[in-house]
Short mmCIF file of C-alpha atoms and ligand atoms in Angstrom, two decimals:
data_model
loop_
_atom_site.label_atom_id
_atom_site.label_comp_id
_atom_site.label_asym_id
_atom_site.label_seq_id
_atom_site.Cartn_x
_atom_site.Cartn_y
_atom_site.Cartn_z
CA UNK A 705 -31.93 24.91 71.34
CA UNK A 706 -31.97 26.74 74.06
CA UNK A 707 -28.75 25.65 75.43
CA UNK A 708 -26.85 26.26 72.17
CA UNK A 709 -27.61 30.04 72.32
CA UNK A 710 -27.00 30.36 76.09
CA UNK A 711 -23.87 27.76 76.45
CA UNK A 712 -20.82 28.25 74.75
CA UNK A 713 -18.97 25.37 76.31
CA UNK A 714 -21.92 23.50 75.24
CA UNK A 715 -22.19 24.95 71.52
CA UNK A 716 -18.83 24.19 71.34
CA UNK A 717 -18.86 20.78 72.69
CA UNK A 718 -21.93 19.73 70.47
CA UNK A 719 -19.48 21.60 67.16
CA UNK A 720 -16.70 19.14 68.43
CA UNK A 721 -18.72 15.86 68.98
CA UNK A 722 -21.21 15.66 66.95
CA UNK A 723 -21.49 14.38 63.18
CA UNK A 724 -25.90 14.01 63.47
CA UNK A 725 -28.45 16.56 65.54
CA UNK A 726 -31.76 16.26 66.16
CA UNK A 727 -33.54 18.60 68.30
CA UNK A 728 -35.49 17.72 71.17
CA UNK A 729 -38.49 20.03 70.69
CA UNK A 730 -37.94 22.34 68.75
CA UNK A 731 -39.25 21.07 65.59
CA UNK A 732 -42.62 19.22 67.19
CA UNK A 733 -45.78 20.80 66.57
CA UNK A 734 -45.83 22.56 69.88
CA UNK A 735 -43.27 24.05 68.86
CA UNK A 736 -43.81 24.87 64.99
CA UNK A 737 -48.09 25.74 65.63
CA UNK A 738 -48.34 28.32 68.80
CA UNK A 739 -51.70 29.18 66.79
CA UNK A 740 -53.97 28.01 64.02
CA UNK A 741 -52.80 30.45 61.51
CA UNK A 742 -49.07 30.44 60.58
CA UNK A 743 -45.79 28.29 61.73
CA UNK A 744 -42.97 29.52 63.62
CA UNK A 745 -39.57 28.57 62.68
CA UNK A 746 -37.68 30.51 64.33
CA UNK A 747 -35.97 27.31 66.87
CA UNK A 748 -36.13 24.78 63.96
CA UNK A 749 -34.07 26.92 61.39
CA UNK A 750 -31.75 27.72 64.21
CA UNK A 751 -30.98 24.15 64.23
CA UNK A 752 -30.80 23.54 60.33
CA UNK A 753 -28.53 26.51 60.28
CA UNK A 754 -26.10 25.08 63.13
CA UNK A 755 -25.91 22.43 61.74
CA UNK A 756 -25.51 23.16 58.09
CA UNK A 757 -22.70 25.55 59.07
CA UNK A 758 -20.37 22.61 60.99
CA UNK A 759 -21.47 20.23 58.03
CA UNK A 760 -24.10 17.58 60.09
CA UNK A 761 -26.03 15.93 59.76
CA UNK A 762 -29.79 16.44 60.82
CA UNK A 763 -32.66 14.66 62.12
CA UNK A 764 -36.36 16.05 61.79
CA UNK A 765 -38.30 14.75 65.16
CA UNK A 766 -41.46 14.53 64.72
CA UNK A 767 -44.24 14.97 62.40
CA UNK A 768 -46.97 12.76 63.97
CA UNK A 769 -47.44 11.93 67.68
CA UNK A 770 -49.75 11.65 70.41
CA UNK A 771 -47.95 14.22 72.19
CA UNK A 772 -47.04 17.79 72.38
CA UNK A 773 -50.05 18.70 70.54
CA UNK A 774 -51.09 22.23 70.93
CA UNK A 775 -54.09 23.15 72.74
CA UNK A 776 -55.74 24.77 69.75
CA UNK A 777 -55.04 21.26 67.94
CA UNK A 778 -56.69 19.18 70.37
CA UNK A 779 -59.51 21.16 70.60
CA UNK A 780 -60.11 22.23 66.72
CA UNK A 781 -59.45 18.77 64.73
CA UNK A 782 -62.15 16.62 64.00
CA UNK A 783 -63.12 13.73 61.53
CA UNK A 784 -63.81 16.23 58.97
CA UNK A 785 -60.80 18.40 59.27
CA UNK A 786 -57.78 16.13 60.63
CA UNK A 787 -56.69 14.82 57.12
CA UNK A 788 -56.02 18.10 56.23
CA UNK A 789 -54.62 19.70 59.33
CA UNK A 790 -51.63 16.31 59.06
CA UNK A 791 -51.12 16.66 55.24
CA UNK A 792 -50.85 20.69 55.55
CA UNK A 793 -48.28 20.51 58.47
CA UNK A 794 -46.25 17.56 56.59
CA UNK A 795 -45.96 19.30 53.45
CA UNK A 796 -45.52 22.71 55.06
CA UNK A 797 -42.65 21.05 57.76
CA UNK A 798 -41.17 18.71 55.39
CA UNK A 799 -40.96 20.66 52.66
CA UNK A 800 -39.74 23.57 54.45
CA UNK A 801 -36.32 21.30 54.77
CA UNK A 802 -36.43 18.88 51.69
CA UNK A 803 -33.53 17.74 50.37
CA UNK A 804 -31.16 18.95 53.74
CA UNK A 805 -32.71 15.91 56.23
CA UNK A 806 -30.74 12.94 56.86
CA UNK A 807 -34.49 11.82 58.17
CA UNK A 808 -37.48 12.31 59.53
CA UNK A 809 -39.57 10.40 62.44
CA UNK A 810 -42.77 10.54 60.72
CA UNK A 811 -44.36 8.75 63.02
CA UNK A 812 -43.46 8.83 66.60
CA UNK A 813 -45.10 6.32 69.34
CA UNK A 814 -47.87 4.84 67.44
CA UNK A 815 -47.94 1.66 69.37
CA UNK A 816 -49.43 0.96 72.27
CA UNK A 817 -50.27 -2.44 72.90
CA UNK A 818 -52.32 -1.47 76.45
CA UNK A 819 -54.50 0.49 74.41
CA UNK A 820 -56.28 -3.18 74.01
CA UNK A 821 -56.66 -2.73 69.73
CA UNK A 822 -55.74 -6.01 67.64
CA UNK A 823 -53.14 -4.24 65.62
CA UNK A 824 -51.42 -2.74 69.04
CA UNK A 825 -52.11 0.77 67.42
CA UNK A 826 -51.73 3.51 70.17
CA UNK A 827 -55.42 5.32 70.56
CA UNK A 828 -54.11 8.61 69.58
CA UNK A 829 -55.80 11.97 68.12
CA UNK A 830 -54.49 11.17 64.76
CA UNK A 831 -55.77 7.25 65.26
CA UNK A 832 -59.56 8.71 66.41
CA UNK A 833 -59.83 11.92 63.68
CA UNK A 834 -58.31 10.10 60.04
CA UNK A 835 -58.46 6.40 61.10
CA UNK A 836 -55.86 3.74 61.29
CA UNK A 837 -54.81 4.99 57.95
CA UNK A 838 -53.12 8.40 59.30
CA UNK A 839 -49.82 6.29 59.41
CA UNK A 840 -49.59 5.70 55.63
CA UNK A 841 -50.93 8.98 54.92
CA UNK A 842 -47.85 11.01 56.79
CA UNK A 843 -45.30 8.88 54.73
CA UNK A 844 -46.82 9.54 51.63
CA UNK A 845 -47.12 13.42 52.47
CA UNK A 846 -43.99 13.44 53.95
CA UNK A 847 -41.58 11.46 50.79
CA UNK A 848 -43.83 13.48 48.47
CA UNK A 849 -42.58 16.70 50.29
CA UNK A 850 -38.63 15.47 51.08
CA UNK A 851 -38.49 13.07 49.02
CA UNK A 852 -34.29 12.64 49.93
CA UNK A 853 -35.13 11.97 53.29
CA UNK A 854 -34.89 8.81 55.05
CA UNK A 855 -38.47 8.45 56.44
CA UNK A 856 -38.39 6.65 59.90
CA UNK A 857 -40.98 4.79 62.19
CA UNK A 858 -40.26 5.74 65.93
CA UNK A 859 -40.81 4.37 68.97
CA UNK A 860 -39.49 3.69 72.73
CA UNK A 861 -39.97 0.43 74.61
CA UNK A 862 -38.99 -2.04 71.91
CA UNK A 863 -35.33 -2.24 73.41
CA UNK A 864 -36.61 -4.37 76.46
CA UNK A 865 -36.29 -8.54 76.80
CA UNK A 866 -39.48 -8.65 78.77
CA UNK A 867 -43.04 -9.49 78.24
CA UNK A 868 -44.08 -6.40 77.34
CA UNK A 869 -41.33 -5.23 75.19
CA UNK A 870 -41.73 -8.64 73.06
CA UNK A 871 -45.42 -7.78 73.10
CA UNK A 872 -44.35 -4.10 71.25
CA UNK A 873 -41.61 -5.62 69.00
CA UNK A 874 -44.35 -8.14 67.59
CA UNK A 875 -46.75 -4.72 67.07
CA UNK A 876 -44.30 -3.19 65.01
CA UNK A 877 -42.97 -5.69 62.97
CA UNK A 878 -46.71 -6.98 61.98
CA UNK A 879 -46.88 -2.86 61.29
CA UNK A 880 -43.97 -2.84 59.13
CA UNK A 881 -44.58 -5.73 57.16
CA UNK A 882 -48.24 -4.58 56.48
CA UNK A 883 -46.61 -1.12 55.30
CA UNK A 884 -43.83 -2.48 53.13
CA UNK A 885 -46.59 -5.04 51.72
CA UNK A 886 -49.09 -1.50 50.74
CA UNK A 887 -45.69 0.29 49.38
CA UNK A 888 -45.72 2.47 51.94
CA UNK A 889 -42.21 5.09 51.78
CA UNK A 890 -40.78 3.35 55.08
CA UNK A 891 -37.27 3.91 54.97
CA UNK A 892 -35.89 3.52 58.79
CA UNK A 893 -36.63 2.39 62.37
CA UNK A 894 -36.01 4.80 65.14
CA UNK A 895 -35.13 2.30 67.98
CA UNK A 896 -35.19 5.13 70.92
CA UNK A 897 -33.41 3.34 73.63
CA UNK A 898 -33.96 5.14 76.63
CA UNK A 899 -32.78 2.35 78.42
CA UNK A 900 -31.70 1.84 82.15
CA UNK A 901 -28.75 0.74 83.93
CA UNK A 902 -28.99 -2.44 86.16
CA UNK A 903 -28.13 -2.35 89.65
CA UNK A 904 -25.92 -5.34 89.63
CA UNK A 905 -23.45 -3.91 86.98
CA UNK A 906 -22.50 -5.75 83.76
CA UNK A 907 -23.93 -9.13 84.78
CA UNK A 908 -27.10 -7.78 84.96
CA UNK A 909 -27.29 -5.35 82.27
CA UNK A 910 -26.64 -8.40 79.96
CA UNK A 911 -30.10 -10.11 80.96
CA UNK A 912 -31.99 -6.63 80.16
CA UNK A 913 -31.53 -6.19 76.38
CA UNK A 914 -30.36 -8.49 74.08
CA UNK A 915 -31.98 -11.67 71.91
CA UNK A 916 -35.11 -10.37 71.32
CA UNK A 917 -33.94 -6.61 70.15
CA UNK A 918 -31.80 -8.38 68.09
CA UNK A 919 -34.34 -10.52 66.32
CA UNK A 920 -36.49 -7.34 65.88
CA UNK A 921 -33.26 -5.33 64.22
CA UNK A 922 -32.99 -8.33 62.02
CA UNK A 923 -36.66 -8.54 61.20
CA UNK A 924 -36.76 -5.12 60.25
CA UNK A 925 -33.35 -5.40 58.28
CA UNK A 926 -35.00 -8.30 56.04
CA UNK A 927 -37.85 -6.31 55.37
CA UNK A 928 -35.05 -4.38 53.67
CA UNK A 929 -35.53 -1.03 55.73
CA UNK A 930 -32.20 0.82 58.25
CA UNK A 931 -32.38 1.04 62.16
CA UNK A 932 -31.13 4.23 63.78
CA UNK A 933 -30.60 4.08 67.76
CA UNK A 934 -32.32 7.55 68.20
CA UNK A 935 -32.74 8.56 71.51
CA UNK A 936 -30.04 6.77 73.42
CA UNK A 937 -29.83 7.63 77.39
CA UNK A 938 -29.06 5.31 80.58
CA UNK A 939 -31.06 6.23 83.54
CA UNK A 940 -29.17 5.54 86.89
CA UNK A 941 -32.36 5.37 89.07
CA UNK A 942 -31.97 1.53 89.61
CA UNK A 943 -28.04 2.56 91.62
CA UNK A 944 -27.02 4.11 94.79
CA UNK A 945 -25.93 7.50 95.11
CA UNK A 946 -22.26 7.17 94.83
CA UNK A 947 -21.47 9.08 91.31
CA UNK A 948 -18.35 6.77 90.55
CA UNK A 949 -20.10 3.47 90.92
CA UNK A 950 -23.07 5.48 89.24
CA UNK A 951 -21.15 6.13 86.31
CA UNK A 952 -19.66 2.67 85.95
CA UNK A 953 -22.67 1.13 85.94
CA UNK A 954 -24.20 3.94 83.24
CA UNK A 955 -20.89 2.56 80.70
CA UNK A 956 -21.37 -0.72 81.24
CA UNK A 957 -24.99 -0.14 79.80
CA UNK A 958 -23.58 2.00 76.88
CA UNK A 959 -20.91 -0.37 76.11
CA UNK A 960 -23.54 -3.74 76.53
CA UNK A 961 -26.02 -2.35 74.07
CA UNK A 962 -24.40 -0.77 71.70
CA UNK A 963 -21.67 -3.44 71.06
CA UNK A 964 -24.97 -5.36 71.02
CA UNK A 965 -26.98 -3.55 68.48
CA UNK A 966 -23.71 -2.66 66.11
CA UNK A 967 -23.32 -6.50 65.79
CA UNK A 968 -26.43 -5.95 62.61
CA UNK A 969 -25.28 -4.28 60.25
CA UNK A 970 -28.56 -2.69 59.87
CA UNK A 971 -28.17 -0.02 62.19
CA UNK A 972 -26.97 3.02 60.38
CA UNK A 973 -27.07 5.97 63.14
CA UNK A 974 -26.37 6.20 66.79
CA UNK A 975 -28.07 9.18 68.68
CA UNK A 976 -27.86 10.07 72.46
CA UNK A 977 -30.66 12.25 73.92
CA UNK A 978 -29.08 14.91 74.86
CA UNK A 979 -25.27 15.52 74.87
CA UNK A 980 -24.64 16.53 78.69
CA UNK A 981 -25.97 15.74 81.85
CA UNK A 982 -26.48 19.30 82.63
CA UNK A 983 -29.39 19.17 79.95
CA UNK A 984 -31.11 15.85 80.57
CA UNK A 985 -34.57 15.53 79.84
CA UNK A 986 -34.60 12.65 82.37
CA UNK A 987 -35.56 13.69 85.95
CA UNK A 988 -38.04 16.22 85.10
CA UNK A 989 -40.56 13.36 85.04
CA UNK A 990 -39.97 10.62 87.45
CA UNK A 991 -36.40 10.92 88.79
CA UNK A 992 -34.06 9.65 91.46
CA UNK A 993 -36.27 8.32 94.31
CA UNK A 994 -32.74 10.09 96.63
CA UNK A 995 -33.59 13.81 94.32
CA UNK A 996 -30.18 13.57 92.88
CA UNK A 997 -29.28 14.57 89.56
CA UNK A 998 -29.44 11.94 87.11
CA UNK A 999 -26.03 10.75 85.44
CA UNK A 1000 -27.20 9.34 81.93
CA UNK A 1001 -25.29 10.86 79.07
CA UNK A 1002 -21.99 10.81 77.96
CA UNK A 1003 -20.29 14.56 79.75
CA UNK A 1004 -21.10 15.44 82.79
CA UNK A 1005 -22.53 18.86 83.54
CA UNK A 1006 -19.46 20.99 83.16
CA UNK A 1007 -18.94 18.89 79.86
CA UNK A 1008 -15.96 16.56 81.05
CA UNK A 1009 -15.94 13.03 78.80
CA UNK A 1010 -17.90 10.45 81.86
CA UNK A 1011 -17.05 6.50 81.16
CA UNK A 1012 -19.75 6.26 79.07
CA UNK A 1013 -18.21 8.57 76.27
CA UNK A 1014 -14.93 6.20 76.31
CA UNK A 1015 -17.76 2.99 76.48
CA UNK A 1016 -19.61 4.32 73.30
CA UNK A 1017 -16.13 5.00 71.38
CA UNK A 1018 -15.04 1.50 72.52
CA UNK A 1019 -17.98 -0.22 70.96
CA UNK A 1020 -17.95 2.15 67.77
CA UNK A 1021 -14.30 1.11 67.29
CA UNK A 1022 -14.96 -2.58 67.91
CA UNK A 1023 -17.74 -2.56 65.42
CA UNK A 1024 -15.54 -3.72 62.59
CA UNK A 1025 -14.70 -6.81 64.60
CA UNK A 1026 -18.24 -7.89 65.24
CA UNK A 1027 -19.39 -10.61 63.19
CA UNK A 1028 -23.44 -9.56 62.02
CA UNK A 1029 -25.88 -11.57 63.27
CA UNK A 1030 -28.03 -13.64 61.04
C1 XIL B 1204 -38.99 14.86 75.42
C2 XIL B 1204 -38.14 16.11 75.56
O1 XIL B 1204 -36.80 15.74 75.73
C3 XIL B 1204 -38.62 16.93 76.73
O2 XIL B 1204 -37.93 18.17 76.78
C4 XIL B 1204 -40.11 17.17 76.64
O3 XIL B 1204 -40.56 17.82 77.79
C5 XIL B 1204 -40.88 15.87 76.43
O4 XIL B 1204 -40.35 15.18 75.31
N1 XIL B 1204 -39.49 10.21 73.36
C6 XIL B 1204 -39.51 11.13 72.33
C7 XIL B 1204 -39.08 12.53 72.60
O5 XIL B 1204 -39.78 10.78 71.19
O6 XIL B 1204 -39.76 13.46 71.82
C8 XIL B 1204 -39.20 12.89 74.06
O7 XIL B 1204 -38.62 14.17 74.25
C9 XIL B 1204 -38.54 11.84 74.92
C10 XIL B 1204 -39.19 10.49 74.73
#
């Protein structure tokens, strides 16, 4: 949000490229709850209004997580007064927007499989102060408040064909099917894909995602419920320095998994995380082991189309030639 004020090349590339926003903070609760008393809107409408004015649409990120918190949160809620505190922000956020969301992530991150529970739930504040129940009781709040908007389960790590991210797909899917089994209003699955490029190029790209994300989009599909990609971003910190071969190995990535995931038909949405490498989120936590800049979206910094742009409109175009899976 901050960007779009301060950037015009950016405003303007965002007006030109984008059909969907979501904001990256600006509607979490750190950002809505400085205090106890009262909400600030102030980024959040911002957004709505942006993107009401150049007709896209919007995503609402998040309403429940283990993060971003405030302070006064973490140190107020208890057993007795969480329920409330969840259902008062839900129908306060949710209904602040109804009827203009394309969707919400209700949910964001609730599984955790290292947490050691049966049911893989993440041992969050919301898990510890309402119970294992919190999860039904923000979809219910949140379709009661909005009820036009497609409510979505969110999480990270469920791209991955390893051990771990089989491990997370088999969480949420036994999640899923227990909520669609209580009637739960589950609409979506926010697949976030921050995924990473492989240092061997294409070859090796092709052994990091594939068969078992695939199963999981079609799991969720028969369950009868949409997958958006949500967060979509390639980190380069697997590749040498040299930004060409950088950014060939980033579009390989794009073009891998998305051509991959479009093959369902299932998935409805396509998000990056961020537009521009300029604003990356990624190398503010663990970056480049070199300090360079990370390369993961789709424009470079001074907002030039990178391979991965043409990758990404490659594999949308293809799409129609795909046969589903399944
Ligand atoms: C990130 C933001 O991009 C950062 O600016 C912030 O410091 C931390 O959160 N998964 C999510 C997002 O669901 O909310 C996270 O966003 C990135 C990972």
């Amino acid at each position: 949000m901050n960007a779009l004020g301060a950037d015009a090349t950016y405003a303007a590339l965002v007006r030109e490229q984008a059909r969907i926003v979501v904001a990256e903070n600006a509607m979490k609760w750190g950002a809505l709850r400085p205090s106890a008393v009262g909400f600030n809107f102030d980024q959040a409408d911002a957004l709505v209004a942006f993107a009401e004015a150049n007709r896209m649409k919007i995503r609402g990120h998040n309403l429940a997580w283990h993060q971003n918190n405030p302070k006064w949160l973490e140190a107020t809620a208890t057993k007795e007064n969480a329920r409330e505190l969840l259902v008062t922000h839900i129908e306060t956020v949710a209904g602040r927007y109804a009827g203009r969301m394309h969707s919400w992530d209700v949910v964001n991150e609730a599984i955790h499989v290292e947490d050691g529970r049966a049911d893989g739930l993440r041992n969050s504040l919301w898990l510890r102060l309402v119970g294992e129940d919190y999860i039904e009781l923000a979809f219910k709040t949140a379709r009661e408040a909005d009820p036009q908007a497609l409510l979505t389960y969110n999480d990270y790590g469920i791209e991955a064909e390893t051990r771990e991210g089989e491990q997370k797909r088999e969480a949420a899917i036994e999640m899923l099917r227990r909520m669609v089994a209580r009637r739960v209003p589950v609409d979506a699955v926010g697949v976030q894909s921050h995924i990473a490029a492989a240092s061997g190029g294409n070859k090796a790209a092709a052994s990091q995602y594939g068969a078992g994300l695939m199963r999981f989009i079609a799991a969720v599909r028969e369950l009868g419920l949409q997958v958006f990609v949500t967060e979509m971003d390639v980190n380069d910190r697997a590749l040498a320095a040299d930004e060409p071969v950088r950014d060939a190995a980033v579009a390989a990535a794009y073009r891998q998994y998305l051509e991959l995931v479009l093959g369902d038909p299932a998935v409805k949405a396509v998000l990056t995380w961020g537009i521009t490498d300029r604003y990356t989120w990624l190398g503010h936590e663990a970056g480049r082991a070199d300090g360079k800049a990370e390369r993961p979206l789709l424009f470079d910094a001074e907002g030039k189309a990178k391979a991965a742009f043409f990758a990404m409109r490659e594999a949308f175009d293809q799409r129609g030639t795909i046969r589903p899976t399944g």
